[in-house]
Structures are given as structure tokens and as C-alpha cells.
PDB file of C-alpha atoms in Angstrom:
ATOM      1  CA  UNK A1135     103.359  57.172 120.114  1.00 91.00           C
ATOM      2  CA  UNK A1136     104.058  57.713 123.941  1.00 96.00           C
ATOM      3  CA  UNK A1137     100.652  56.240 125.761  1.00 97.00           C
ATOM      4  CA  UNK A1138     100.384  56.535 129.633  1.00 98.00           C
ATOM      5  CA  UNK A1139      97.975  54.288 131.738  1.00 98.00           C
ATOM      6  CA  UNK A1140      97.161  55.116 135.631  1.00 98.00           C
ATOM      7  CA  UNK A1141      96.810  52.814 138.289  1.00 98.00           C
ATOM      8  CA  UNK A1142      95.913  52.244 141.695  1.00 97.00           C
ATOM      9  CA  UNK A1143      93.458  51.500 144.538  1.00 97.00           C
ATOM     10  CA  UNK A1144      89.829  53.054 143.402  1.00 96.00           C
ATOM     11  CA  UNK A1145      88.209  53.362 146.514  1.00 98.00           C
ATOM     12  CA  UNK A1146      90.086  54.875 149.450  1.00 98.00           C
ATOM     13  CA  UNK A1147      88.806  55.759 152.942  1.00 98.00           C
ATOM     14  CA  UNK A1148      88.740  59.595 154.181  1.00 97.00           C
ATOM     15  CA  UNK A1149      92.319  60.722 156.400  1.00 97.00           C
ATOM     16  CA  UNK A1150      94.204  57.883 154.006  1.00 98.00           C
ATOM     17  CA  UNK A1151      96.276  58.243 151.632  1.00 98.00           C
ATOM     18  CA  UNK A1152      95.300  58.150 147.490  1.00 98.00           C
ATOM     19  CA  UNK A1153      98.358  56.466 145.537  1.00 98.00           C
ATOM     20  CA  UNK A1154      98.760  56.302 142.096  1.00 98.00           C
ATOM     21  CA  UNK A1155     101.108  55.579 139.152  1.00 98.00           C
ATOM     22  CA  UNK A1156     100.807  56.431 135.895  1.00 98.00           C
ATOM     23  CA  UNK A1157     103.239  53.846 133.238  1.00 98.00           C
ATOM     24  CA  UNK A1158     104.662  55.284 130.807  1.00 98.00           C
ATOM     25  CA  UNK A1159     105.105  53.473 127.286  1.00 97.00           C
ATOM     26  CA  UNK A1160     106.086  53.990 123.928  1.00 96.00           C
ATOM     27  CA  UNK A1161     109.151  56.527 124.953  1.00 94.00           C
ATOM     28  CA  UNK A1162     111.143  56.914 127.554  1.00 94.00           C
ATOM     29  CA  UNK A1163     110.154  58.668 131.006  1.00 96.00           C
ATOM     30  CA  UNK A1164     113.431  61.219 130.656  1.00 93.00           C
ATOM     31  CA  UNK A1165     113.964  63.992 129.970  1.00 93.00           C
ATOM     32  CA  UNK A1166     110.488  64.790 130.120  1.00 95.00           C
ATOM     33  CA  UNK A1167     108.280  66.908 133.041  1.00 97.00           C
ATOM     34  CA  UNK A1168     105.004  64.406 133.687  1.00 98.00           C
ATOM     35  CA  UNK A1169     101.721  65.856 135.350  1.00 98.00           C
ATOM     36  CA  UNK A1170      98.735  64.882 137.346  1.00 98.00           C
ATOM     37  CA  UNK A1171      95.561  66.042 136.703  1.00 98.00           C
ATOM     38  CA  UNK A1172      91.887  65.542 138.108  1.00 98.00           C
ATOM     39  CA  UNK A1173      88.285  66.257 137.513  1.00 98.00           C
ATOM     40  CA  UNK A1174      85.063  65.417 139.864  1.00 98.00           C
ATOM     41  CA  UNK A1175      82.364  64.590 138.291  1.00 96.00           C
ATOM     42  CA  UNK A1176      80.596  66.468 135.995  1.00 94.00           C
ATOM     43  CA  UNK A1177      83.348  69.279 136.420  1.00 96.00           C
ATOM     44  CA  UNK A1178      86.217  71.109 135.385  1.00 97.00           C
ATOM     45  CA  UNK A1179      89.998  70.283 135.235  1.00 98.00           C
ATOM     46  CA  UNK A1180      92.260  70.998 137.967  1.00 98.00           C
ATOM     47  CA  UNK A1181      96.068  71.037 138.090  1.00 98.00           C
ATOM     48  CA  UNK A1182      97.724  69.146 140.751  1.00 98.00           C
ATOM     49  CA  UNK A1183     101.736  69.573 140.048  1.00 97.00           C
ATOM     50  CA  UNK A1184     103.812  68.162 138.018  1.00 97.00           C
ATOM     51  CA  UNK A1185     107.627  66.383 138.371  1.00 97.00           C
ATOM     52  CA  UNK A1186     110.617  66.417 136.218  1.00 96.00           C
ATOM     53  CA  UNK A1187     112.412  62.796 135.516  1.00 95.00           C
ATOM     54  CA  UNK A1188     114.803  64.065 137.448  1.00 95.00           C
ATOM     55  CA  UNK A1189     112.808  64.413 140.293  1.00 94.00           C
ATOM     56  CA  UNK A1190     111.808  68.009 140.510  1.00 95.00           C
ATOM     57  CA  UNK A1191     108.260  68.389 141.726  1.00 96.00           C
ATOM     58  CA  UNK A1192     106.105  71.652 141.712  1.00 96.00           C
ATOM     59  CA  UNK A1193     102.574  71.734 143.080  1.00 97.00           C
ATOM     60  CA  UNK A1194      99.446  73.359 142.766  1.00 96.00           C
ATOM     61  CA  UNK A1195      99.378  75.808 145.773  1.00 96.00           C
ATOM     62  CA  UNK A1196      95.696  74.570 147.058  1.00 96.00           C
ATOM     63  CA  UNK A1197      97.332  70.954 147.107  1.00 97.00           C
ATOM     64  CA  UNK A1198     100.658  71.716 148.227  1.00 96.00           C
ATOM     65  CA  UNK A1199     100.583  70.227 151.667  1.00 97.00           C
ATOM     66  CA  UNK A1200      98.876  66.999 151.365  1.00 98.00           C
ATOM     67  CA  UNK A1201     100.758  65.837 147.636  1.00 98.00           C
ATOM     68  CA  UNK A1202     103.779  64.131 146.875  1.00 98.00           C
ATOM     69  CA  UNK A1203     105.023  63.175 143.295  1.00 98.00           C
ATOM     70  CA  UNK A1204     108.271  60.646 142.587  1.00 97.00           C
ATOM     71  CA  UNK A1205     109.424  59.131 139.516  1.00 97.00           C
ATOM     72  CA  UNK A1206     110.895  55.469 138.945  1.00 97.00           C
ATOM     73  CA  UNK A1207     113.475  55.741 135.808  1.00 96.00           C
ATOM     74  CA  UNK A1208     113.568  52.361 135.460  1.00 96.00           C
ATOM     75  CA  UNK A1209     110.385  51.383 135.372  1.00 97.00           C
ATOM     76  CA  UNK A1210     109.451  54.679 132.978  1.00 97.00           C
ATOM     77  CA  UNK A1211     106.650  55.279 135.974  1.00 97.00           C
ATOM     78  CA  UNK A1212     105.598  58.448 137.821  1.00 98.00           C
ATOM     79  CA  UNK A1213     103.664  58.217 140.922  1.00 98.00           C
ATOM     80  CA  UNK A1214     101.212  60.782 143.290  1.00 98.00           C
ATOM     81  CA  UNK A1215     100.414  60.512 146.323  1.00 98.00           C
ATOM     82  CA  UNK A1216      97.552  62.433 148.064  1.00 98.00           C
ATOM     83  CA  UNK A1217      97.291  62.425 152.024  1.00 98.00           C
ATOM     84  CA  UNK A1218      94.610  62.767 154.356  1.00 98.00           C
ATOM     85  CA  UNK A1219      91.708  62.536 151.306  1.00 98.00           C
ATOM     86  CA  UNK A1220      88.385  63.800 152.052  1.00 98.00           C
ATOM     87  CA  UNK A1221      85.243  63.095 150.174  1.00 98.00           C
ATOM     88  CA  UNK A1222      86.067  66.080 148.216  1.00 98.00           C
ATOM     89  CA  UNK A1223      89.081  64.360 146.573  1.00 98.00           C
ATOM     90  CA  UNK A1224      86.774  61.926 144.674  1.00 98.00           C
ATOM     91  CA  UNK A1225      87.471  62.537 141.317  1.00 98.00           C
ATOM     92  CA  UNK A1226      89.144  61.135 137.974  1.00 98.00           C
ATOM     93  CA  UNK A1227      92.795  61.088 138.385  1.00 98.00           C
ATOM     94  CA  UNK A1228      94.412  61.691 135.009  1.00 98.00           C
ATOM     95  CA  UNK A1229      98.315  61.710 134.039  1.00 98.00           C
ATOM     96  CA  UNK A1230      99.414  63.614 131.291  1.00 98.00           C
ATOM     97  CA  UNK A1231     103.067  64.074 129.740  1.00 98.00           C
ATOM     98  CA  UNK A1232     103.921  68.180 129.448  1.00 97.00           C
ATOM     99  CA  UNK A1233     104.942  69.517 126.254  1.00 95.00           C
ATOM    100  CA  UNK A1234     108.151  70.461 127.379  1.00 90.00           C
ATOM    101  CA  UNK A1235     109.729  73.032 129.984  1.00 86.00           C
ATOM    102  CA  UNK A1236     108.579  76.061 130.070  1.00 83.00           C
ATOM    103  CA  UNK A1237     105.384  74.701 127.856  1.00 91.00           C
ATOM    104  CA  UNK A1238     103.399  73.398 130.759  1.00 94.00           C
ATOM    105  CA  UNK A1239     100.473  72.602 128.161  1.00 97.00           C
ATOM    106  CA  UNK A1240      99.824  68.580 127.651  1.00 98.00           C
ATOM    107  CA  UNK A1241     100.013  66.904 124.870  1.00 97.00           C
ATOM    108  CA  UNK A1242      99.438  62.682 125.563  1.00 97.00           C
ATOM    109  CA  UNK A1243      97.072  61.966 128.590  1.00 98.00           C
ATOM    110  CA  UNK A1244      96.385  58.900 130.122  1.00 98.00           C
ATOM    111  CA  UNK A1245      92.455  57.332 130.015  1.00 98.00           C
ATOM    112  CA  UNK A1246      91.736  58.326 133.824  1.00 98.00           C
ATOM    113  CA  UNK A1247      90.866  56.585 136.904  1.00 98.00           C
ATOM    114  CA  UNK A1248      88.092  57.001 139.397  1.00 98.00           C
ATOM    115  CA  UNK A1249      89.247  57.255 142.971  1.00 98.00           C
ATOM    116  CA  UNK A1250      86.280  57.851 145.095  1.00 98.00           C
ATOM    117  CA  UNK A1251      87.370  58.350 149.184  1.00 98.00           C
ATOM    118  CA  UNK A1252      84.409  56.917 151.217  1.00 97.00           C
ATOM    119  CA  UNK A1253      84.304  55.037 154.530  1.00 95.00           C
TER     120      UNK A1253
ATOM    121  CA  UNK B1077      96.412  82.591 140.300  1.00 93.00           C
ATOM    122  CA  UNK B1078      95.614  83.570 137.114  1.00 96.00           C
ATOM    123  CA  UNK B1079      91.556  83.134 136.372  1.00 97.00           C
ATOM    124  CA  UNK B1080      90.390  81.383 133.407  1.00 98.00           C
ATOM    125  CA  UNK B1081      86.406  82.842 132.588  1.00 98.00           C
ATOM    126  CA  UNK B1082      85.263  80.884 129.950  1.00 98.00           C
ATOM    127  CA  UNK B1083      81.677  81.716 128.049  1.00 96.00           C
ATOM    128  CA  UNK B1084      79.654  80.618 127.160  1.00 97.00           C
ATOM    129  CA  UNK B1085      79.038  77.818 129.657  1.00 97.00           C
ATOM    130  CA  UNK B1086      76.530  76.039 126.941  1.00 97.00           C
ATOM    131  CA  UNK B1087      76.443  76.628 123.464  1.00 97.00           C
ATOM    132  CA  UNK B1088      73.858  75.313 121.009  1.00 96.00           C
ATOM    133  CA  UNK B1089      74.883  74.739 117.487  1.00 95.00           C
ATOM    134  CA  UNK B1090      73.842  72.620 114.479  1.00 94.00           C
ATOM    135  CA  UNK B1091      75.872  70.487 112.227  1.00 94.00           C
ATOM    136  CA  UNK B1092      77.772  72.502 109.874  1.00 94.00           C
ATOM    137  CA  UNK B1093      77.291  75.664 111.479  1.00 96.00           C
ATOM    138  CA  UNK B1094      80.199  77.786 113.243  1.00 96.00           C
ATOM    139  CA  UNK B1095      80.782  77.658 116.748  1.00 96.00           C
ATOM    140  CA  UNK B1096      82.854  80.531 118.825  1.00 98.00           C
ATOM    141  CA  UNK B1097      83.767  79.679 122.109  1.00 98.00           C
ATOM    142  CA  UNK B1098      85.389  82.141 124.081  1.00 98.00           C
ATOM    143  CA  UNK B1099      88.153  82.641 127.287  1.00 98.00           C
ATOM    144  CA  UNK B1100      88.849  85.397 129.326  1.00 98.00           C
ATOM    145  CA  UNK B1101      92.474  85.511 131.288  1.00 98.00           C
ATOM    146  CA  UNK B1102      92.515  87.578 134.379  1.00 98.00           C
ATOM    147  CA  UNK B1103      95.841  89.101 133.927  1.00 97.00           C
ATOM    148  CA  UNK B1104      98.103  89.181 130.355  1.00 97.00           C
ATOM    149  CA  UNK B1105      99.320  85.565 129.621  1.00 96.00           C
ATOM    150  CA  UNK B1106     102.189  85.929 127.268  1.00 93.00           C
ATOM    151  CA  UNK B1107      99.826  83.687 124.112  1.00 95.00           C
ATOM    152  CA  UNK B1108     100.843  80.834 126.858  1.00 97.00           C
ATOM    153  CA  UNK B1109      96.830  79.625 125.970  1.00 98.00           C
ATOM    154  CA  UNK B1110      96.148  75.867 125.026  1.00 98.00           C
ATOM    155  CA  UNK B1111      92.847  74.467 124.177  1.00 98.00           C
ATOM    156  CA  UNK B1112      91.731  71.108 124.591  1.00 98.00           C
ATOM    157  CA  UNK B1113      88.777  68.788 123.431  1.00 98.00           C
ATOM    158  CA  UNK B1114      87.130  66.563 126.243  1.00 98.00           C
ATOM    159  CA  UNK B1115      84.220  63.724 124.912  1.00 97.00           C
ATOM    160  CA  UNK B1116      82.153  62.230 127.329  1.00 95.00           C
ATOM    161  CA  UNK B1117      83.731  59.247 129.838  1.00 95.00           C
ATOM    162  CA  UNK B1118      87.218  60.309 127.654  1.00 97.00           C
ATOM    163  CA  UNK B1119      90.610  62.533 128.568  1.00 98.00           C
ATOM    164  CA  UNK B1120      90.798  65.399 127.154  1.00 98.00           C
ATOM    165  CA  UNK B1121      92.532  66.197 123.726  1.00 98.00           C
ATOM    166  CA  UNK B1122      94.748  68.555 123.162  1.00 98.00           C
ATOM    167  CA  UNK B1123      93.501  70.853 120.440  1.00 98.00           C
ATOM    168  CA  UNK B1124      95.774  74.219 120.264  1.00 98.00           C
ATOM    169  CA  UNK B1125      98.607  75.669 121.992  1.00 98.00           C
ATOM    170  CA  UNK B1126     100.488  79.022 121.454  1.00 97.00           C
ATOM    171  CA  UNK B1127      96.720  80.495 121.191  1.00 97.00           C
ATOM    172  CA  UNK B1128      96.834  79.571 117.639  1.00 98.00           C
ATOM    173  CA  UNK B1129      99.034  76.842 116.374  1.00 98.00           C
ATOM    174  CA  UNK B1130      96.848  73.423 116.222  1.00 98.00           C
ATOM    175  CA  UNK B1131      98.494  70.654 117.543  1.00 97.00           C
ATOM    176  CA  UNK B1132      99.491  67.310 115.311  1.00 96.00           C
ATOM    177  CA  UNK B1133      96.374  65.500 113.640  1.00 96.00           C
ATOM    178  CA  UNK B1134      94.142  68.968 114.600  1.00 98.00           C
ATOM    179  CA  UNK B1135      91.396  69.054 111.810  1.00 97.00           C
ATOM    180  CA  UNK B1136      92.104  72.788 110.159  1.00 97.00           C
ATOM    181  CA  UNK B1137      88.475  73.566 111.217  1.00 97.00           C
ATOM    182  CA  UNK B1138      90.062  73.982 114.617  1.00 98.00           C
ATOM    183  CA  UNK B1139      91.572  77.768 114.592  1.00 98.00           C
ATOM    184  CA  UNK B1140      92.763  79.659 117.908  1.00 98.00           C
ATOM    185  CA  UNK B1141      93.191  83.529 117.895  1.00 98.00           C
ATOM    186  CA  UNK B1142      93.475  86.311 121.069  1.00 97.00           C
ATOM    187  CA  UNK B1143      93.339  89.759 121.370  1.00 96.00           C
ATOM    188  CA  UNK B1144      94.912  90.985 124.414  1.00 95.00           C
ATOM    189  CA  UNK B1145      93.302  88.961 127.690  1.00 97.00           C
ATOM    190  CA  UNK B1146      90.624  87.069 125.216  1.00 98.00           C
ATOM    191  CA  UNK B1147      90.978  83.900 123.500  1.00 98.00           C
ATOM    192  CA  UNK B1148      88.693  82.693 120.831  1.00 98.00           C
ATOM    193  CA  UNK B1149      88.729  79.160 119.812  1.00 98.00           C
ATOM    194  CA  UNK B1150      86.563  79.101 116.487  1.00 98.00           C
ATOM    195  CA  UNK B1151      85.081  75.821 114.835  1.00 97.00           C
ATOM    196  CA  UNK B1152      83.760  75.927 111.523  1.00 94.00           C
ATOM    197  CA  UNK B1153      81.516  73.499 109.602  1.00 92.00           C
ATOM    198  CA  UNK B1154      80.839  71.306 113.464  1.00 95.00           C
ATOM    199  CA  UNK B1155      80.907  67.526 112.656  1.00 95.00           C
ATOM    200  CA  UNK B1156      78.927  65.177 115.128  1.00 93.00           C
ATOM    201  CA  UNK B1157      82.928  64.220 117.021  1.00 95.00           C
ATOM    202  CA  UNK B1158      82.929  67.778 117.607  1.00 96.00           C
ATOM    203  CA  UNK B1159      80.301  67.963 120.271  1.00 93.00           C
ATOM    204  CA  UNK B1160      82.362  67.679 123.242  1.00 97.00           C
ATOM    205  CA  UNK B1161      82.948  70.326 126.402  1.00 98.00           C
ATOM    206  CA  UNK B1162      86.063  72.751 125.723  1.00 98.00           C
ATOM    207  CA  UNK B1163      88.249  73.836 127.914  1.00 98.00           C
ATOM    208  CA  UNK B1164      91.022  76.850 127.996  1.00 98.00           C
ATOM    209  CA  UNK B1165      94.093  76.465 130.224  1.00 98.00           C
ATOM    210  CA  UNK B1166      96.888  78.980 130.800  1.00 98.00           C
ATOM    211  CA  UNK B1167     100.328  78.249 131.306  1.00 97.00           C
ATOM    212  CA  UNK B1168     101.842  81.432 131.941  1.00 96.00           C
ATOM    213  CA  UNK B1169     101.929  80.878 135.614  1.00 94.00           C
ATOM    214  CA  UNK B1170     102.081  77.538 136.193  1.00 95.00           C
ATOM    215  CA  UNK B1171      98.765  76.104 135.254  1.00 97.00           C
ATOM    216  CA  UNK B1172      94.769  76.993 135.699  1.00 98.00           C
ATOM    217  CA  UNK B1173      91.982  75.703 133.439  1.00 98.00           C
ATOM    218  CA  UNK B1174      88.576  77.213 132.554  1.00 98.00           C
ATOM    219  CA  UNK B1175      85.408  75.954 133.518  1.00 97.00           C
ATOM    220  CA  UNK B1176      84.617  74.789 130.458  1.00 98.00           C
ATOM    221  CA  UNK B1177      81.836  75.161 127.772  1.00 98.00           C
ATOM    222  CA  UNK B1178      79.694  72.360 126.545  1.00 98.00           C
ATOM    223  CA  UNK B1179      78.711  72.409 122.918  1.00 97.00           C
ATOM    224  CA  UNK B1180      75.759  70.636 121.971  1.00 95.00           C
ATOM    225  CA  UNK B1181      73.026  70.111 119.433  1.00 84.00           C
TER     226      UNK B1181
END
């Protein structure tokens, strides 16, 4: 049963950068494609890209110029980072493992963490 | 981007009673539909994929059908674990979810 568990800083201040990682457990990191997804409070999902083991990244268009995504074989870890957050990037950060290429549907998803950017 | 419409945003149901939750696509999606299951302060579940094939552990009063740019996700006889917000997402094009609908007592 592959189980995936985010980490990082909860409270980051606006023009910083957000980082995350997400461990991966219970199965191995390759060959799979790994996601990040958020959701504000008391609303909706959205999509923020998602990176291949090998390294192969695609992004959500909206978020394409302030995210960056890498991947750590070894330590079966995939990471995000967000730049110059506004209060508008508060949200639950989730990471989720993709079915499988060409399946971009998720099917384990980490528990979430809160990242709220304020001064 | 494709544009997920889901409806209704709230839905009122009793226990044991059918609910039909619907999703509109903007554009044709290929059946590339998943549904997923979100319970309060929890990540969401995936529920269906394919439009209609439940995924592993999926109670079979989870069902999933479309007819051209409309999804349907159907659950019959709700149990109290089933009151939850639902969302669509499309993976056709990359990815975009629906805003969701709530289904409460």
C-alpha cells in the first residue's frame, strides 16, 4: 500500500518561496508520474503539475512561472517549490501519486498540509 | 482549459435514498472523467475513473455513467460515510477539477 506524507514550513511570508516534499513509502518513487495538488479553504481542487521520476515536470499554465517540481530517487521523495507566494497561495498542499501516463487521474494522496503565506 | 460545471452545488438527501450528482465538460473528454470522494479535514478519495469503472475497495453503490459532455455519478441507498463534497476532474487535457457538490442531510 504506497502512502505519501507532505512536509514543510507551514507559515511562509508573501514574495518567499513555499517548499515542500512529499515521502513516498510503501513502493518505490520510479517509474511513476507524482502530482501536487491544493485547495484553499472551504474550496475546490486545483492542479498544480506534476513530475515524472525521471524528472519530467509539466505545470498547470496559471502556475507555470512561479513552480518548480524535482524528484530525489534515493530518498523515494518529490518536492515543489512555489515562488514569490501571495496571500492567495494559502491553501492545503496535497501530493498525490498519478495512475499512470497518460491516466493523469490519482489514485493514493497524501493527508495535506496547511501553508498559509502571511507577514 | 477544459471547464468542469458541476451541479448541483448542494444536494439534500436522506439515508437510504439515491443521490445523482452531475458534471458538465466544456468540450468532449474522451471518458478521461474520474470522480473522487472528499470528507471533511480529509484528502480526497478516489471513487471512479474511466467515467464508469470504480476504483479498488469502491462500494458497488458507487456507479459512474456519461452521455456525450455529461457525467453522472449515481449513489444509491446513501450511508452516513457517504456525506462528503464530490468532485469531477478531467484528464483529457492535462487536468481541471469541478467545483464540487456537497451532499448533505
Amino acid at each position: 500500500q504506497v502512502q505519501l506524507q507532505e512536509s514543510g514550513p507551514g507559515l511562509v511570508k508573501p514574495s518567499e518561496t513555499l517548499s515542500l516534499t512529499c515521502t513516498v513509502s510503501g513502493g518505490s518513487i520510479s517509474p511513476h508520474y507524482w502530482s501536487w495538488i491544493r485547495q484553499p479553504a472551504g474550496k475546490g481542487l486545483e492542479w498544480i503539475g506534476r513530475i515524472h521520476a525521471s524528472g519530467t515536470t509539466k505545470f498547470n499554465s496559471s502556475l507555470e512561472s512561479r513552480v518548480t517540481m524535482s524528484v530525489d530517487t534515493s530518498k523515494n521523495q518529490f518536492s515543489l517549490k512555489l515562488h514569490s507566494v501571495t496571500a492567495a497561495d494559502t491553501a492545503v498542499y496535497f501530493c498525490a501519486k498519478v495512475f499512470g501516463a497518460g491516466y493523469l487521474y490519482f489514485d493514493y494522496w497524501g493527508q495535506g498540509t496547511l501553508v498559509t503565506v502571511s507577514s | 482549459e477544459i471547464v468542469m460545471t458541476q451541479s448541483p452545488a448542494t444536494l439534500s438527501v436522506s439515508p437510504g435514498e439515491r443521490a445523482t450528482l452531475s458534471c458538465r465538460a466544456s468540450q468532449h473528454i474522451n471518458s478521461n472523467l474520474a470522480w473522487y470522494q472528499q470528507r471533511p479535514g480529509r484528502a480526497p478519495r478516489l471513487l471512479i475513473y474511466g467515467a464508469s469503472t470504480r476504483a479498488t475497495g469502491i462500494p458497488a453503490r458507487f456507479s459512474g455513467s456519461e452521455s456525450g459532455t455529461e457525467f453522472t455519478l449515481t449513489i444509491t441507498s446513501l450511508q452516513s460515510e457517504d456525506f462528503a463534497v464530490y468532485y469531477c476532474q478531467q484528464y483529457n487535457n492535462w487536468v481541471t477539477f469541478g467545483g464540487g457538490t456537497k451532499v448533505e442531510i
